[in-house]
């Protein structure tokens, strides 16, 4: 288990207590498929629903509602063995039939009725699921799908009562009608304001990895929306709440000094960094790309924007990803090296400090990623650092809707700032090139880089995890060597500031707070 | 029937005004504040040698000191410098807002009041709609449609002020249009256009000036409010509203909120004072 | 002032003057406006305070009543009522004097009552002062006093809001409320300047009567010399806050000693009916042109009703004005004078009748033709404060007609403007000023200059001096008379001031309720009025020689 | 009188309805200028991993693939019969969302109005009667100061002092009496400034009127003078401005609610704006217009009944029947909010 706890080792868990969790937003709709991956609503779904598989902070998978599973040799056929005796909070059994109904809706959704499918579910290869008996489910795919089992641990794959799944979208959007099997049930919803969860007394099927039997300790959890970050932390400081979500990194040291606990779990996925667009100037030149890699002082970012809870990137992936390997040397900070790379590439510094080549300025526009809170500050600092190097840097900040219109999918954006989680390294294959329909082609290489094509295919079609890990290492080395990707820091997208009495909170591989095992001291 | 005493009264106030034309100290101080702010926005480099966008990260969040008069922000940028440079966009955007309000609102009011009949009816309904939607809500809706940038916030603020200017202009035009000197101008052989541009417009716009000054101050606040909600330019821009809203995230560095807020209050207060003075003297 | 002072000293100690003002000086802020004024009023006596606008008359009244604006107004000197000094009293000790011993009739009846409360509810405040506590008794007292001041329907007045009453009625209400508590001294600040001559006379008669019957002392403020002469025992002449002359009215009039008083007396039309008749052979005033002479302007049977009013504003009005003469339109307020003028100028559409200029009908002309006609037909408005664009300079205002009609070159226009300003006696340096920076008389001269600059042959003057002091008025008419002589201009002159009409017009039409009730030579009509209405108008002209009917 | 008043009432009501419909239309047009739609942009979140095919089908579900006039027609058709549609963001019926939010906002607005009126009357009374002269001067400059402080600064200040410093209310449950009170203070202060300015100006104006001097010459005490002569005429223009200010309260709620963590119309708008939730925005804007229009309609209808100087003309328009130069007769068409 990966229970991180602030309580002294000898403290005995206490039953009872009400926890108030202050959150920036309660997200948009509550239609489960549409909202379960939300950074905000995911917090609540995680406590009111269970999943088939559990993933811990280090990316290890372990059984949960699926007691065990089998897979065939070419990883196209999976058999899940469902834990018996599990019920939804309305009393209906969580059996094989219910699992089939859930897998079906994850894979397909009901788009014509406004219900999305689960985005990262390997729907393209999905052939179907069958309940063999009350506790056995078989799932088949048309191609090797190593990512299927990890996906079951993904925050999107929450199990809901088949009756809920059959409801029309407008009723699913009412959280009180969404029935899960988790340790807490929804007690009260004030739209846009708060959600109150109440413990489910007969709960007894928490993930083995968490190491907790029976019902939760806490009586209730109140998720209360407070949009201002300082008001959230101030409320915890003044004892009006127990947890403040997403505090500003700048504040953390001071908060710790006041005796509060700060939790900065990292999720599995890519590090924060820029995917460079090789199809437009100046990043069509490898030397310029490398200059950016070496021109960024990550320590300064860590010390200015973040705190000691953040870690420098060591690779293209977060170091908690099991397949991640250390490639720090490929992109270490070296301003002199960066400058000489730019000189070599023919970019000459002018009197205003900006480099030019053939009359064109070395300019670059950065678009801070609205999904990452500190992105703005990081980009401002990168702006300062690259300006010193002779770049002319512009910052364009957009809100989420504008960002998704103007930046996402825009093939002229020179550098896209990445924040992206995944539970299985197989997902990486989909972002590197444009070999398959739906591939994202982050670096705008198309299929022009044969090495990358090959690496990407090998990751995607792997049927063996060990072998795939080696390919992943090779891939990380290649991408960083070609300077397609400029890593900045490892992402902590979810920061929790807690009152000292909060103990026993568990963070899974997606860094959501799970309160099954949590209690309040004193 | 009451012409004579009325006139006596009017001439007296005119005489009284003649006595009072000296400018009060408070107004002089207000002009000084506004002059400094304008100087900030036209020649920021005169007031500070530092760079508003480049800071020394090691010096982050320093309290006010000799090196950093008003302290530094979370990236070690000098707050005073940022305020000085922020004046430009705060002032220009407020000017843009006022210009939109005055020009569009003034035009609507002028046409509605001067042409009357169905033009008046149509324009009046349009103005009613603008007026019926709370100004700040209207600005938010418009800025959400144009995109979250300071210039768009300024445009939105301007549009939300159109109704006020249109109404004042219209009633002024109606007043002037029916005044005796306009009829006199007609008797002197003046055409419609001549009367409109030479008599009605200059007279009607006189009362628009204090209103425009007042709106200038209000616009600074509205744009700051929009920036506060995140509907303006992002950092490293340093509009005052943005500085306040970014500063509030650092409760341990209260100067980050205090100084931009004080500068904003001082500026708006001075502008309001000037507007009041103009209204009283014009 | 020394005069008044010595007179006050003459009064035996046993019967102290009712009001004794000694060395009163008043300033607003740092600006002194009244300097060392002294006078006294015996019990039941009357004193007139006269002087031009702004000379400090109201200020003196307000200092006595302690109604100077708080904060700015400051008075020094002594004001004694029945020997008791009141200027230095604490407000709480002075309050019993208010209303009970000092009654006040304000200058402007239209603004002297709270507009959102009924007249009756405000009258109770006055009734309460007379010691009546019971609301019913108070009401009865109020209705009584309303009847006493000649209000036709006291009950209706009691229930009305101020705006529902005419100026004359309001003035009577105010007088009634002031005398209701039977004060010892009534201060009446220009109680009639806002009113028609006929009503004016009635009000002044009422005041005389009350003074006689109730033994109330009267301080009457006026700028009208004739009224002062007719109605008061003593007079104090003010100019710029200083006493110019004081003494028994009769003596002052018989032998004025200060040049200012001399001038005032000379300028007052009622006191000088023949001012302009001295220039012999002046057709404007005296000539009576036979019907056969061709008329420069002829108005035939014109009628006009405004939307929504039952009675026509003008109905069947006719008159003709031969070239080079002055015709006057007179009548009380609302009798249709202005409407007739507007019809003549084509500013309103005629319902019936026609207007002929040089024998040709004006109606049915195109806009361009009308414009051509207007070139020779100029109007001077009643009110010089509204008829000039405040944003324009005087030079530009006067040049406007030239610009509009594209007369001559730039230089020629400048020359004509200078000429016109010169003709009305305005110095050229005023051309750069804006109207706000001019006095009322100067403004009206600018308006006349603007009317003159196109060299029209007809000028219509709608009460051109009703807003001005007599001295200023005299100046304006001097100019008009001179221009008529020099250029042979034709004037249509609108007024309700018969004394003035007698001075300057040759022929006259008397209007009542939109109809001409009498017309003819001024000398005939005013000396031998045939109609009752005209007689009333003529009688209302204040007579300069008090209590000695001619 | 009754006939013309009826015509006047009818005319004003008709205008009010037209204005609300136009406000609805206006919002639609303004929001629809923007290319793209909220659903697409949410689905485009790269974490979702949707294909364009998936997105197109969902967009079709919301009817967002239709040409704008079809969308406008159907939504206007629904609006006229009182159906506000379904939120694009939360998939819940808009009417429910708005009703839920309305209660909190109305109580906040009502409290703020109360705070504003009390504060404004206190300030205005003080400027006329506070004994020390300098005190009057200080009070006179208060409205101007209130109007110069960004209201979010006031809000933040109140929270830090009273919620965290003194612990009078908590940010968790902001709908407590103290929580509502301080939010109302933050919202009410700028409004009180406007009211106070009008009130002071009209008190100043009225007390300079001749009739006040004349009433004083009848020996009235200051108190009686204030109550009998000054209150009513100064209150009339203030009522007019008060009606115009209602809109301001709704607009100001946007920031106040965001800061005080209250759920109401303001927060509804904020989230709707962030997600381009057109049906919600349209509903809120129309609602605000309805509130504004109804309040002003009532004020308009009441005015000729309250002020004896204003009557309804035969054309069905209110006209001033007082002497033309009467500046205290604010015909509503001439009053402006500044
Ligand atoms: N409240 C005031 N503040 C400052 N100056 C004033 C005030 N009232 C009057 N004055 C000035 O005092 C002088 C005397 O004014 P006052 O009203 O006593 O004149 P008046 O003789 O009554 O004139 P009118 O015939 O026009 O009524 C004028 O110059 C006037 O401008
Ligand atoms: N524009 C108008 N609309 C309606 N009625 C009007 C209008 N102008 C004047 N009247 C009415 O027509 C009648 C004549 O008014 P007019 O102005 O001609 O009188 P006047 O003799 O010039 O009075 P005064 O001496 O007061 O200037 C009055 O009863 C007046 O109320
Ligand atoms: Mg006076
Ligand atoms: Mg007239």
mmCIF file with all atom_site columns, N, CA and C in Angstrom, chain A residues 345-389:
data_model
loop_
_atom_site.group_PDB
_atom_site.id
_atom_site.type_symbol
_atom_site.label_atom_id
_atom_site.label_alt_id
_atom_site.label_comp_id
_atom_site.label_asym_id
_atom_site.label_entity_id
_atom_site.label_seq_id
_atom_site.pdbx_PDB_ins_code
_atom_site.Cartn_x
_atom_site.Cartn_y
_atom_site.Cartn_z
_atom_site.occupancy
_atom_site.B_iso_or_equiv
_atom_site.pdbx_formal_charge
_atom_site.auth_seq_id
_atom_site.auth_comp_id
_atom_site.auth_asym_id
_atom_site.auth_atom_id
_atom_site.pdbx_PDB_model_num
ATOM 1   N N  . UNK A 1 345 ? 23.865 27.492 -35.264 1.00 0.00 ? 345 UNK A N  1
ATOM 2   C CA . UNK A 1 345 ? 22.707 27.440 -36.156 1.00 0.00 ? 345 UNK A CA 1
ATOM 3   C C  . UNK A 1 345 ? 22.549 28.726 -36.964 1.00 0.00 ? 345 UNK A C  1
ATOM 4   N N  . UNK A 1 346 ? 23.392 29.715 -36.675 1.00 0.00 ? 346 UNK A N  1
ATOM 5   C CA . UNK A 1 346 ? 23.375 30.920 -37.494 1.00 0.00 ? 346 UNK A CA 1
ATOM 6   C C  . UNK A 1 346 ? 22.526 32.036 -36.948 1.00 0.00 ? 346 UNK A C  1
ATOM 7   N N  . UNK A 1 347 ? 22.095 31.931 -35.706 1.00 0.00 ? 347 UNK A N  1
ATOM 8   C CA . UNK A 1 347 ? 21.288 32.987 -35.108 1.00 0.00 ? 347 UNK A CA 1
ATOM 9   C C  . UNK A 1 347 ? 22.222 33.949 -34.393 1.00 0.00 ? 347 UNK A C  1
ATOM 10  N N  . UNK A 1 348 ? 22.271 35.190 -34.867 1.00 0.00 ? 348 UNK A N  1
ATOM 11  C CA . UNK A 1 348 ? 23.237 36.158 -34.352 1.00 0.00 ? 348 UNK A CA 1
ATOM 12  C C  . UNK A 1 348 ? 22.533 37.188 -33.484 1.00 0.00 ? 348 UNK A C  1
ATOM 13  N N  . UNK A 1 349 ? 23.158 37.481 -32.356 1.00 0.00 ? 349 UNK A N  1
ATOM 14  C CA . UNK A 1 349 ? 22.553 38.443 -31.427 1.00 0.00 ? 349 UNK A CA 1
ATOM 15  C C  . UNK A 1 349 ? 22.632 39.858 -31.987 1.00 0.00 ? 349 UNK A C  1
ATOM 16  N N  . UNK A 1 350 ? 21.538 40.584 -31.966 1.00 0.00 ? 350 UNK A N  1
ATOM 17  C CA . UNK A 1 350 ? 21.540 41.974 -32.409 1.00 0.00 ? 350 UNK A CA 1
ATOM 18  C C  . UNK A 1 350 ? 21.730 42.913 -31.239 1.00 0.00 ? 350 UNK A C  1
ATOM 19  N N  . UNK A 1 351 ? 21.662 44.207 -31.553 1.00 0.00 ? 351 UNK A N  1
ATOM 20  C CA . UNK A 1 351 ? 21.939 45.195 -30.509 1.00 0.00 ? 351 UNK A CA 1
ATOM 21  C C  . UNK A 1 351 ? 20.871 45.147 -29.412 1.00 0.00 ? 351 UNK A C  1
ATOM 22  N N  . UNK A 1 352 ? 19.629 44.753 -29.775 1.00 0.00 ? 352 UNK A N  1
ATOM 23  C CA . UNK A 1 352 ? 18.571 44.695 -28.768 1.00 0.00 ? 352 UNK A CA 1
ATOM 24  C C  . UNK A 1 352 ? 18.583 43.388 -27.988 1.00 0.00 ? 352 UNK A C  1
ATOM 25  N N  . UNK A 1 353 ? 19.625 42.573 -28.225 1.00 0.00 ? 353 UNK A N  1
ATOM 26  C CA . UNK A 1 353 ? 19.728 41.320 -27.489 1.00 0.00 ? 353 UNK A CA 1
ATOM 27  C C  . UNK A 1 353 ? 18.970 40.179 -28.138 1.00 0.00 ? 353 UNK A C  1
ATOM 28  N N  . UNK A 1 354 ? 18.209 40.473 -29.183 1.00 0.00 ? 354 UNK A N  1
ATOM 29  C CA . UNK A 1 354 ? 17.450 39.413 -29.846 1.00 0.00 ? 354 UNK A CA 1
ATOM 30  C C  . UNK A 1 354 ? 18.267 38.867 -31.010 1.00 0.00 ? 354 UNK A C  1
ATOM 31  N N  . UNK A 1 355 ? 18.302 37.556 -31.117 1.00 0.00 ? 355 UNK A N  1
ATOM 32  C CA . UNK A 1 355 ? 19.050 36.935 -32.220 1.00 0.00 ? 355 UNK A CA 1
ATOM 33  C C  . UNK A 1 355 ? 18.227 36.992 -33.503 1.00 0.00 ? 355 UNK A C  1
ATOM 34  N N  . UNK A 1 356 ? 18.953 37.146 -34.615 1.00 0.00 ? 356 UNK A N  1
ATOM 35  C CA . UNK A 1 356 ? 18.263 37.130 -35.901 1.00 0.00 ? 356 UNK A CA 1
ATOM 36  C C  . UNK A 1 356 ? 19.034 36.255 -36.875 1.00 0.00 ? 356 UNK A C  1
ATOM 37  N N  . UNK A 1 357 ? 18.313 35.814 -37.868 1.00 0.00 ? 357 UNK A N  1
ATOM 38  C CA . UNK A 1 357 ? 18.945 35.040 -38.941 1.00 0.00 ? 357 UNK A CA 1
ATOM 39  C C  . UNK A 1 357 ? 18.168 35.346 -40.213 1.00 0.00 ? 357 UNK A C  1
ATOM 40  N N  . UNK A 1 358 ? 18.867 35.709 -41.261 1.00 0.00 ? 358 UNK A N  1
ATOM 41  C CA . UNK A 1 358 ? 18.239 36.088 -42.538 1.00 0.00 ? 358 UNK A CA 1
ATOM 42  C C  . UNK A 1 358 ? 17.161 37.149 -42.307 1.00 0.00 ? 358 UNK A C  1
ATOM 43  N N  . UNK A 1 359 ? 17.454 38.060 -41.395 1.00 0.00 ? 359 UNK A N  1
ATOM 44  C CA . UNK A 1 359 ? 16.505 39.144 -41.157 1.00 0.00 ? 359 UNK A CA 1
ATOM 45  C C  . UNK A 1 359 ? 15.307 38.760 -40.303 1.00 0.00 ? 359 UNK A C  1
ATOM 46  N N  . UNK A 1 360 ? 15.260 37.486 -39.924 1.00 0.00 ? 360 UNK A N  1
ATOM 47  C CA . UNK A 1 360 ? 14.110 37.102 -39.102 1.00 0.00 ? 360 UNK A CA 1
ATOM 48  C C  . UNK A 1 360 ? 14.507 36.947 -37.644 1.00 0.00 ? 360 UNK A C  1
ATOM 49  N N  . UNK A 1 361 ? 13.633 37.380 -36.777 1.00 0.00 ? 361 UNK A N  1
ATOM 50  C CA . UNK A 1 361 ? 13.942 37.321 -35.353 1.00 0.00 ? 361 UNK A CA 1
ATOM 51  C C  . UNK A 1 361 ? 13.720 35.911 -34.827 1.00 0.00 ? 361 UNK A C  1
ATOM 52  N N  . UNK A 1 362 ? 14.505 35.577 -33.820 1.00 0.00 ? 362 UNK A N  1
ATOM 53  C CA . UNK A 1 362 ? 14.337 34.287 -33.158 1.00 0.00 ? 362 UNK A CA 1
ATOM 54  C C  . UNK A 1 362 ? 13.204 34.441 -32.149 1.00 0.00 ? 362 UNK A C  1
ATOM 55  N N  . UNK A 1 363 ? 11.989 34.338 -32.654 1.00 0.00 ? 363 UNK A N  1
ATOM 56  C CA . UNK A 1 363 ? 10.901 34.592 -31.708 1.00 0.00 ? 363 UNK A CA 1
ATOM 57  C C  . UNK A 1 363 ? 10.070 33.336 -31.491 1.00 0.00 ? 363 UNK A C  1
ATOM 58  N N  . UNK A 1 364 ? 9.378  33.350 -30.368 1.00 0.00 ? 364 UNK A N  1
ATOM 59  C CA . UNK A 1 364 ? 8.715  32.146 -29.897 1.00 0.00 ? 364 UNK A CA 1
ATOM 60  C C  . UNK A 1 364 ? 7.517  32.579 -29.064 1.00 0.00 ? 364 UNK A C  1
ATOM 61  N N  . UNK A 1 365 ? 6.363  31.956 -29.329 1.00 0.00 ? 365 UNK A N  1
ATOM 62  C CA . UNK A 1 365 ? 5.204  32.254 -28.499 1.00 0.00 ? 365 UNK A CA 1
ATOM 63  C C  . UNK A 1 365 ? 4.880  31.051 -27.633 1.00 0.00 ? 365 UNK A C  1
ATOM 64  N N  . UNK A 1 366 ? 4.741  31.297 -26.347 1.00 0.00 ? 366 UNK A N  1
ATOM 65  C CA . UNK A 1 366 ? 4.382  30.222 -25.422 1.00 0.00 ? 366 UNK A CA 1
ATOM 66  C C  . UNK A 1 366 ? 2.934  30.392 -25.001 1.00 0.00 ? 366 UNK A C  1
ATOM 67  N N  . UNK A 1 367 ? 2.239  29.268 -24.905 1.00 0.00 ? 367 UNK A N  1
ATOM 68  C CA . UNK A 1 367 ? 0.847  29.289 -24.466 1.00 0.00 ? 367 UNK A CA 1
ATOM 69  C C  . UNK A 1 367 ? 0.742  28.488 -23.184 1.00 0.00 ? 367 UNK A C  1
ATOM 70  N N  . UNK A 1 368 ? 0.716  29.161 -22.026 1.00 0.00 ? 368 UNK A N  1
ATOM 71  C CA . UNK A 1 368 ? 0.624  28.423 -20.770 1.00 0.00 ? 368 UNK A CA 1
ATOM 72  C C  . UNK A 1 368 ? -0.585 27.493 -20.779 1.00 0.00 ? 368 UNK A C  1
ATOM 73  N N  . UNK A 1 369 ? -0.384 26.317 -20.246 1.00 0.00 ? 369 UNK A N  1
ATOM 74  C CA . UNK A 1 369 ? -1.432 25.315 -20.269 1.00 0.00 ? 369 UNK A CA 1
ATOM 75  C C  . UNK A 1 369 ? -2.449 25.603 -19.171 1.00 0.00 ? 369 UNK A C  1
ATOM 76  N N  . UNK A 1 370 ? -3.700 25.888 -19.546 1.00 0.00 ? 370 UNK A N  1
ATOM 77  C CA . UNK A 1 370 ? -4.664 26.303 -18.517 1.00 0.00 ? 370 UNK A CA 1
ATOM 78  C C  . UNK A 1 370 ? -5.015 25.174 -17.549 1.00 0.00 ? 370 UNK A C  1
ATOM 79  N N  . UNK A 1 371 ? -4.626 23.946 -17.892 1.00 0.00 ? 371 UNK A N  1
ATOM 80  C CA . UNK A 1 371 ? -4.952 22.842 -16.995 1.00 0.00 ? 371 UNK A CA 1
ATOM 81  C C  . UNK A 1 371 ? -3.950 22.715 -15.846 1.00 0.00 ? 371 UNK A C  1
ATOM 82  N N  . UNK A 1 372 ? -2.833 23.451 -15.932 1.00 0.00 ? 372 UNK A N  1
ATOM 83  C CA . UNK A 1 372 ? -1.827 23.342 -14.885 1.00 0.00 ? 372 UNK A CA 1
ATOM 84  C C  . UNK A 1 372 ? -1.695 24.695 -14.195 1.00 0.00 ? 372 UNK A C  1
ATOM 85  N N  . UNK A 1 373 ? -1.932 24.700 -12.898 1.00 0.00 ? 373 UNK A N  1
ATOM 86  C CA . UNK A 1 373 ? -2.037 25.973 -12.199 1.00 0.00 ? 373 UNK A CA 1
ATOM 87  C C  . UNK A 1 373 ? -0.784 26.842 -12.320 1.00 0.00 ? 373 UNK A C  1
ATOM 88  N N  . UNK A 1 374 ? 0.393  26.222 -12.128 1.00 0.00 ? 374 UNK A N  1
ATOM 89  C CA . UNK A 1 374 ? 1.609  27.028 -12.073 1.00 0.00 ? 374 UNK A CA 1
ATOM 90  C C  . UNK A 1 374 ? 2.183  27.309 -13.455 1.00 0.00 ? 374 UNK A C  1
ATOM 91  N N  . UNK A 1 375 ? 1.527  26.789 -14.470 1.00 0.00 ? 375 UNK A N  1
ATOM 92  C CA . UNK A 1 375 ? 2.054  26.898 -15.821 1.00 0.00 ? 375 UNK A CA 1
ATOM 93  C C  . UNK A 1 375 ? 2.379  28.342 -16.197 1.00 0.00 ? 375 UNK A C  1
ATOM 94  N N  . UNK A 1 376 ? 1.505  29.234 -15.790 1.00 0.00 ? 376 UNK A N  1
ATOM 95  C CA . UNK A 1 376 ? 1.696  30.646 -16.078 1.00 0.00 ? 376 UNK A CA 1
ATOM 96  C C  . UNK A 1 376 ? 3.032  31.160 -15.536 1.00 0.00 ? 376 UNK A C  1
ATOM 97  N N  . UNK A 1 377 ? 3.279  30.892 -14.280 1.00 0.00 ? 377 UNK A N  1
ATOM 98  C CA . UNK A 1 377 ? 4.515  31.363 -13.666 1.00 0.00 ? 377 UNK A CA 1
ATOM 99  C C  . UNK A 1 377 ? 5.730  30.694 -14.284 1.00 0.00 ? 377 UNK A C  1
ATOM 100 N N  . UNK A 1 378 ? 5.599  29.399 -14.563 1.00 0.00 ? 378 UNK A N  1
ATOM 101 C CA . UNK A 1 378 ? 6.719  28.683 -15.176 1.00 0.00 ? 378 UNK A CA 1
ATOM 102 C C  . UNK A 1 378 ? 7.049  29.322 -16.525 1.00 0.00 ? 378 UNK A C  1
ATOM 103 N N  . UNK A 1 379 ? 6.033  29.590 -17.312 1.00 0.00 ? 379 UNK A N  1
ATOM 104 C CA . UNK A 1 379 ? 6.281  30.173 -18.627 1.00 0.00 ? 379 UNK A CA 1
ATOM 105 C C  . UNK A 1 379 ? 6.857  31.578 -18.515 1.00 0.00 ? 379 UNK A C  1
ATOM 106 N N  . UNK A 1 380 ? 6.415  32.316 -17.505 1.00 0.00 ? 380 UNK A N  1
ATOM 107 C CA . UNK A 1 380 ? 6.996  33.642 -17.320 1.00 0.00 ? 380 UNK A CA 1
ATOM 108 C C  . UNK A 1 380 ? 8.484  33.538 -17.025 1.00 0.00 ? 380 UNK A C  1
ATOM 109 N N  . UNK A 1 381 ? 8.838  32.529 -16.259 1.00 0.00 ? 381 UNK A N  1
ATOM 110 C CA . UNK A 1 381 ? 10.245 32.368 -15.920 1.00 0.00 ? 381 UNK A CA 1
ATOM 111 C C  . UNK A 1 381 ? 11.040 31.876 -17.134 1.00 0.00 ? 381 UNK A C  1
ATOM 112 N N  . UNK A 1 382 ? 10.465 30.932 -17.850 1.00 0.00 ? 382 UNK A N  1
ATOM 113 C CA . UNK A 1 382 ? 11.109 30.451 -19.075 1.00 0.00 ? 382 UNK A CA 1
ATOM 114 C C  . UNK A 1 382 ? 11.299 31.624 -20.033 1.00 0.00 ? 382 UNK A C  1
ATOM 115 N N  . UNK A 1 383 ? 10.293 32.478 -20.083 1.00 0.00 ? 383 UNK A N  1
ATOM 116 C CA . UNK A 1 383 ? 10.382 33.692 -20.886 1.00 0.00 ? 383 UNK A CA 1
ATOM 117 C C  . UNK A 1 383 ? 11.633 34.481 -20.504 1.00 0.00 ? 383 UNK A C  1
ATOM 118 N N  . UNK A 1 384 ? 11.812 34.682 -19.204 1.00 0.00 ? 384 UNK A N  1
ATOM 119 C CA . UNK A 1 384 ? 13.000 35.419 -18.752 1.00 0.00 ? 384 UNK A CA 1
ATOM 120 C C  . UNK A 1 384 ? 14.286 34.716 -19.174 1.00 0.00 ? 384 UNK A C  1
ATOM 121 N N  . UNK A 1 385 ? 14.308 33.388 -19.000 1.00 0.00 ? 385 UNK A N  1
ATOM 122 C CA . UNK A 1 385 ? 15.548 32.646 -19.277 1.00 0.00 ? 385 UNK A CA 1
ATOM 123 C C  . UNK A 1 385 ? 15.873 32.643 -20.769 1.00 0.00 ? 385 UNK A C  1
ATOM 124 N N  . UNK A 1 386 ? 14.857 32.409 -21.579 1.00 0.00 ? 386 UNK A N  1
ATOM 125 C CA . UNK A 1 386 ? 15.118 32.361 -23.018 1.00 0.00 ? 386 UNK A CA 1
ATOM 126 C C  . UNK A 1 386 ? 15.409 33.749 -23.573 1.00 0.00 ? 386 UNK A C  1
ATOM 127 N N  . UNK A 1 387 ? 14.800 34.758 -22.982 1.00 0.00 ? 387 UNK A N  1
ATOM 128 C CA . UNK A 1 387 ? 15.098 36.122 -23.417 1.00 0.00 ? 387 UNK A CA 1
ATOM 129 C C  . UNK A 1 387 ? 16.581 36.418 -23.213 1.00 0.00 ? 387 UNK A C  1
ATOM 130 N N  . UNK A 1 388 ? 17.098 35.955 -22.091 1.00 0.00 ? 388 UNK A N  1
ATOM 131 C CA . UNK A 1 388 ? 18.519 36.165 -21.820 1.00 0.00 ? 388 UNK A CA 1
ATOM 132 C C  . UNK A 1 388 ? 19.381 35.483 -22.883 1.00 0.00 ? 388 UNK A C  1
ATOM 133 N N  . UNK A 1 389 ? 18.840 34.427 -23.447 1.00 0.00 ? 389 UNK A N  1
ATOM 134 C CA . UNK A 1 389 ? 19.599 33.659 -24.430 1.00 0.00 ? 389 UNK A CA 1
ATOM 135 C C  . UNK A 1 389 ? 19.524 34.282 -25.825 1.00 0.00 ? 389 UNK A C  1
#
